[in-house]
Structure formats: C-alpha cells, structure tokens
Amino acid sequence: MSSIGRYEQMLREAELRVTRPRLAVLEAVHRHPHADTDSLLNAVRGDLPEVSHQAVYDSLNTLTAAGLLRRIQPRGTVARYESRVGDNHHHVVCRGCGVIADVDCAVGHTPCLTAADDHGFVIDEAEVIYWGTCPTCSMARA
Ligand SMILES: [Zn+2]
Ligand SMILES: [Zn+2]
C-alpha cells in the first residue's frame, strides 16, 4: 500500500474525513519527526503549494486530538509534532541548538516514574524530558 493509502486508512479508522491537507500533514510529520509548525507548513507546501497556514494548523490540531500525532513542547521551545504515538517514549533535548531525539521508555527500576502519592488520580503518562548537550554542540565547545 502506498503511504498515502496508509494515511487515508489512518484517517478513516480515526473516523476523520479524508482531506488533502490532512494527508499532506500526516506525510510531512512522518517525514520530519519533531518538526515545528513552520517547518511542517513549508514541507506541506511542497506537496500542496496553495494550502493555507490555517488549514495546516487545523489539521495538526485535529490529528493530535485524534491521537494520530503527538505534540511535544519542551519548555522554551515552540510545539513540535511526531507520528510516533502510543508508546509514551521520552525525548532528549539539546540546550544548545534545541535538537530533539527519541528515547525509549525508561526500563528497569524507575522509582521517579511511579508517583509516591497519586492523589486518587488514574495516571496514564509520566512526561519525561532529558536535557543536555548534543554531540555536535559538545564538539563545537571542545
Ligand atoms: Zn545541540
Ligand atoms: Zn519522539
């Protein structure tokens, strides 16, 4: 199946109308994980030159609300989007250049991910962001 066919199926399974901006946004996020809205707008315009900023913005919101995309927003940065959803993976962010990479869910003994007191909440996610310096920025500093 072509990737567009796969995106059509994802939209149908989420009971969303299949529209060209939504397909183009899904494709752009799959191709550019952790990209921000402006970068995605540019990528989508490669396929759909006439698409409006609002259509891309609305598609990102709709797809995120439907669980097809995940929005992350490390502090001090604009919102980023990714298509890797449903696995509660974490992110490592460079303090220097802001580059973001995926980190698989913490494994083994992780006491800080188990709330000492859940205050009666049913907890379904622990948001973890690792901050540091990426290899490129480390090299530039050395
Ligand atoms: Zn960096
Ligand atoms: Zn990610």
PDB file of C-alpha atoms and ligand atoms in Angstrom:
ATOM      1  CA  MET A   1       0.000   0.000   0.000  1.00  0.00           C
ATOM      2  CA  SER A   2       1.309   3.481  -0.792  1.00  0.00           C
ATOM      3  CA  SER A   3       1.978   5.753   2.144  1.00  0.00           C
ATOM      4  CA  ILE A   4      -0.940   7.967   1.077  1.00  0.00           C
ATOM      5  CA  GLY A   5      -3.178   4.884   1.167  1.00  0.00           C
ATOM      6  CA  ARG A   6      -1.917   4.157   4.653  1.00  0.00           C
ATOM      7  CA  TYR A   7      -2.682   7.719   5.787  1.00  0.00           C
ATOM      8  CA  GLU A   8      -6.177   7.506   4.264  1.00  0.00           C
ATOM      9  CA  GLN A   9      -6.755   4.355   6.263  1.00  0.00           C
ATOM     10  CA  MET A  10      -5.474   6.002   9.458  1.00  0.00           C
ATOM     11  CA  LEU A  11      -7.913   8.887   8.969  1.00  0.00           C
ATOM     12  CA  ARG A  12     -10.819   6.517   8.303  1.00  0.00           C
ATOM     13  CA  GLU A  13     -10.006   4.405  11.339  1.00  0.00           C
ATOM     14  CA  ALA A  14      -9.996   7.589  13.438  1.00  0.00           C
ATOM     15  CA  GLU A  15     -13.366   8.475  11.840  1.00  0.00           C
ATOM     16  CA  LEU A  16     -11.930  11.641  10.339  1.00  0.00           C
ATOM     17  CA  ARG A  17     -12.795  12.948   6.907  1.00  0.00           C
ATOM     18  CA  VAL A  18     -10.013  12.363   4.391  1.00  0.00           C
ATOM     19  CA  THR A  19      -8.826  15.761   3.150  1.00  0.00           C
ATOM     20  CA  ARG A  20      -5.750  16.714   1.154  1.00  0.00           C
ATOM     21  CA  PRO A  21      -4.320  18.957   3.897  1.00  0.00           C
ATOM     22  CA  ARG A  22      -4.706  16.177   6.482  1.00  0.00           C
ATOM     23  CA  LEU A  23      -2.984  13.657   4.206  1.00  0.00           C
ATOM     24  CA  ALA A  24      -0.201  16.114   3.424  1.00  0.00           C
ATOM     25  CA  VAL A  25       0.274  16.967   7.122  1.00  0.00           C
ATOM     26  CA  LEU A  26       0.469  13.266   8.089  1.00  0.00           C
ATOM     27  CA  GLU A  27       3.043  12.712   5.358  1.00  0.00           C
ATOM     28  CA  ALA A  28       5.074  15.760   6.437  1.00  0.00           C
ATOM     29  CA  VAL A  29       5.148  14.721  10.112  1.00  0.00           C
ATOM     30  CA  HIS A  30       6.151  11.159   9.192  1.00  0.00           C
ATOM     31  CA  ARG A  31       8.994  12.560   7.093  1.00  0.00           C
ATOM     32  CA  HIS A  32      10.095  15.225   9.615  1.00  0.00           C
ATOM     33  CA  PRO A  33       9.687  13.927  13.167  1.00  0.00           C
ATOM     34  CA  HIS A  34       9.803  16.623  15.889  1.00  0.00           C
ATOM     35  CA  ALA A  35       9.360  19.428  13.353  1.00  0.00           C
ATOM     36  CA  ASP A  36       7.615  22.647  14.381  1.00  0.00           C
ATOM     37  CA  THR A  37       4.560  24.151  12.726  1.00  0.00           C
ATOM     38  CA  ASP A  38       6.502  26.454  10.403  1.00  0.00           C
ATOM     39  CA  SER A  39       8.772  23.683   9.146  1.00  0.00           C
ATOM     40  CA  LEU A  40       5.746  21.450   8.580  1.00  0.00           C
ATOM     41  CA  LEU A  41       3.950  24.238   6.719  1.00  0.00           C
ATOM     42  CA  ASN A  42       6.936  24.500   4.375  1.00  0.00           C
ATOM     43  CA  ALA A  43       7.028  20.721   3.904  1.00  0.00           C
ATOM     44  CA  VAL A  44       3.282  20.542   3.212  1.00  0.00           C
ATOM     45  CA  ARG A  45       3.577  23.374   0.679  1.00  0.00           C
ATOM     46  CA  GLY A  46       5.997  21.186  -1.247  1.00  0.00           C
ATOM     47  CA  ASP A  47       3.038  18.895  -2.000  1.00  0.00           C
ATOM     48  CA  LEU A  48       0.177  21.394  -1.813  1.00  0.00           C
ATOM     49  CA  PRO A  49       1.501  24.844  -2.726  1.00  0.00           C
ATOM     50  CA  GLU A  50      -1.842  26.581  -2.176  1.00  0.00           C
ATOM     51  CA  VAL A  51      -2.528  25.224   1.326  1.00  0.00           C
ATOM     52  CA  SER A  52      -3.221  27.902   3.950  1.00  0.00           C
ATOM     53  CA  HIS A  53      -1.430  28.259   7.263  1.00  0.00           C
ATOM     54  CA  GLN A  54      -4.818  27.836   8.948  1.00  0.00           C
ATOM     55  CA  ALA A  55      -5.525  24.532   7.170  1.00  0.00           C
ATOM     56  CA  VAL A  56      -2.177  23.123   8.312  1.00  0.00           C
ATOM     57  CA  TYR A  57      -2.690  24.435  11.833  1.00  0.00           C
ATOM     58  CA  ASP A  58      -6.230  22.969  11.994  1.00  0.00           C
ATOM     59  CA  SER A  59      -5.042  19.634  10.603  1.00  0.00           C
ATOM     60  CA  LEU A  60      -2.272  19.417  13.213  1.00  0.00           C
ATOM     61  CA  ASN A  61      -4.786  20.078  15.989  1.00  0.00           C
ATOM     62  CA  THR A  62      -7.354  17.605  14.650  1.00  0.00           C
ATOM     63  CA  LEU A  63      -4.789  14.848  14.065  1.00  0.00           C
ATOM     64  CA  THR A  64      -3.278  15.400  17.502  1.00  0.00           C
ATOM     65  CA  ALA A  65      -6.694  15.328  19.200  1.00  0.00           C
ATOM     66  CA  ALA A  66      -7.475  12.073  17.360  1.00  0.00           C
ATOM     67  CA  GLY A  67      -4.233  10.515  18.599  1.00  0.00           C
ATOM     68  CA  LEU A  68      -2.648  10.148  15.149  1.00  0.00           C
ATOM     69  CA  LEU A  69       0.038  12.682  16.042  1.00  0.00           C
ATOM     70  CA  ARG A  70       1.675  13.620  19.288  1.00  0.00           C
ATOM     71  CA  ARG A  71       2.523  17.184  20.244  1.00  0.00           C
ATOM     72  CA  ILE A  72       5.521  17.849  22.437  1.00  0.00           C
ATOM     73  CA  GLN A  73       6.632  21.201  23.745  1.00  0.00           C
ATOM     74  CA  PRO A  74       9.839  21.262  25.763  1.00  0.00           C
ATOM     75  CA  ARG A  75       9.977  24.477  27.795  1.00  0.00           C
ATOM     76  CA  GLY A  76      11.356  27.437  25.917  1.00  0.00           C
ATOM     77  CA  THR A  77      10.556  25.946  22.502  1.00  0.00           C
ATOM     78  CA  VAL A  78       7.608  26.019  20.137  1.00  0.00           C
ATOM     79  CA  ALA A  79       5.373  22.964  19.806  1.00  0.00           C
ATOM     80  CA  ARG A  80       6.744  20.049  17.775  1.00  0.00           C
ATOM     81  CA  TYR A  81       4.871  17.137  16.248  1.00  0.00           C
ATOM     82  CA  GLU A  82       5.667  13.490  15.703  1.00  0.00           C
ATOM     83  CA  SER A  83       3.953  10.433  14.308  1.00  0.00           C
ATOM     84  CA  ARG A  84       5.382   8.011  16.850  1.00  0.00           C
ATOM     85  CA  VAL A  85       2.367   7.813  19.151  1.00  0.00           C
ATOM     86  CA  GLY A  86       1.057   5.427  21.750  1.00  0.00           C
ATOM     87  CA  ASP A  87       4.337   4.231  23.240  1.00  0.00           C
ATOM     88  CA  ASN A  88       4.936   7.054  25.733  1.00  0.00           C
ATOM     89  CA  HIS A  89       8.557   7.379  24.642  1.00  0.00           C
ATOM     90  CA  HIS A  90      10.589  10.256  26.003  1.00  0.00           C
ATOM     91  CA  HIS A  91      12.779  12.945  24.492  1.00  0.00           C
ATOM     92  CA  VAL A  92      16.263  14.279  24.941  1.00  0.00           C
ATOM     93  CA  VAL A  93      16.667  17.966  24.072  1.00  0.00           C
ATOM     94  CA  CYS A  94      19.902  19.865  23.447  1.00  0.00           C
ATOM     95  CA  ARG A  95      20.194  23.062  25.492  1.00  0.00           C
ATOM     96  CA  GLY A  96      22.477  24.496  22.821  1.00  0.00           C
ATOM     97  CA  CYS A  97      20.696  24.029  19.497  1.00  0.00           C
ATOM     98  CA  GLY A  98      17.331  22.605  20.553  1.00  0.00           C
ATOM     99  CA  VAL A  99      17.659  19.382  18.546  1.00  0.00           C
ATOM    100  CA  ILE A 100      15.337  16.640  19.841  1.00  0.00           C
ATOM    101  CA  ALA A 101      15.802  12.872  19.770  1.00  0.00           C
ATOM    102  CA  ASP A 102      13.592   9.989  20.861  1.00  0.00           C
ATOM    103  CA  VAL A 103      14.471   7.986  23.958  1.00  0.00           C
ATOM    104  CA  ASP A 104      12.646   4.737  24.608  1.00  0.00           C
ATOM    105  CA  CYS A 105      10.594   4.475  27.759  1.00  0.00           C
ATOM    106  CA  ALA A 106      12.720   4.075  30.853  1.00  0.00           C
ATOM    107  CA  VAL A 107      13.242   0.418  31.731  1.00  0.00           C
ATOM    108  CA  GLY A 108      14.160  -1.334  34.938  1.00  0.00           C
ATOM    109  CA  HIS A 109      13.845   0.258  38.347  1.00  0.00           C
ATOM    110  CA  THR A 110      12.419   3.764  37.790  1.00  0.00           C
ATOM    111  CA  PRO A 111      11.141   4.990  41.133  1.00  0.00           C
ATOM    112  CA  CYS A 112      10.702   8.580  39.930  1.00  0.00           C
ATOM    113  CA  LEU A 113       8.162   7.422  37.318  1.00  0.00           C
ATOM    114  CA  THR A 114       5.954   5.848  39.963  1.00  0.00           C
ATOM    115  CA  ALA A 115       4.090   8.600  41.782  1.00  0.00           C
ATOM    116  CA  ALA A 116       4.697   8.360  45.521  1.00  0.00           C
ATOM    117  CA  ASP A 117       1.168   9.709  46.021  1.00  0.00           C
ATOM    118  CA  ASP A 118      -1.264   9.581  43.097  1.00  0.00           C
ATOM    119  CA  HIS A 119      -3.807  11.834  44.878  1.00  0.00           C
ATOM    120  CA  GLY A 120      -6.511   9.447  43.676  1.00  0.00           C
ATOM    121  CA  PHE A 121      -5.706  10.109  40.006  1.00  0.00           C
ATOM    122  CA  VAL A 122      -5.620   7.330  37.437  1.00  0.00           C
ATOM    123  CA  ILE A 123      -2.202   8.148  35.993  1.00  0.00           C
ATOM    124  CA  ASP A 124      -1.574   7.166  32.382  1.00  0.00           C
ATOM    125  CA  GLU A 125       1.545   9.106  31.480  1.00  0.00           C
ATOM    126  CA  ALA A 126       4.718  10.423  33.032  1.00  0.00           C
ATOM    127  CA  GLU A 127       6.208  13.163  30.878  1.00  0.00           C
ATOM    128  CA  VAL A 128       9.980  12.991  30.939  1.00  0.00           C
ATOM    129  CA  ILE A 129      12.340  15.293  29.101  1.00  0.00           C
ATOM    130  CA  TYR A 130      16.084  14.766  29.368  1.00  0.00           C
ATOM    131  CA  TRP A 131      18.080  17.965  28.847  1.00  0.00           C
ATOM    132  CA  GLY A 132      21.695  18.055  27.806  1.00  0.00           C
ATOM    133  CA  THR A 133      24.171  18.896  25.070  1.00  0.00           C
ATOM    134  CA  CYS A 134      24.072  17.097  21.732  1.00  0.00           C
ATOM    135  CA  PRO A 135      27.270  15.654  20.161  1.00  0.00           C
ATOM    136  CA  THR A 136      27.505  18.498  17.609  1.00  0.00           C
ATOM    137  CA  CYS A 137      27.293  21.199  20.277  1.00  0.00           C
ATOM    138  CA  SER A 138      29.729  19.279  22.514  1.00  0.00           C
ATOM    139  CA  MET A 139      32.244  19.152  19.658  1.00  0.00           C
ATOM    140  CA  ALA A 140      31.836  22.854  18.906  1.00  0.00           C
ATOM    141  CA  ARG A 141      32.534  23.680  22.535  1.00  0.00           C
ATOM    142  CA  ALA A 142      35.646  21.499  22.822  1.00  0.00           C
TER     143      ALA A 142
HETATM  144 ZN    ZN B   1      22.999  20.857  20.032  1.00  0.00          ZN
HETATM  145 ZN    ZN B   2       9.571  11.488  19.652  1.00  0.00          ZN
END
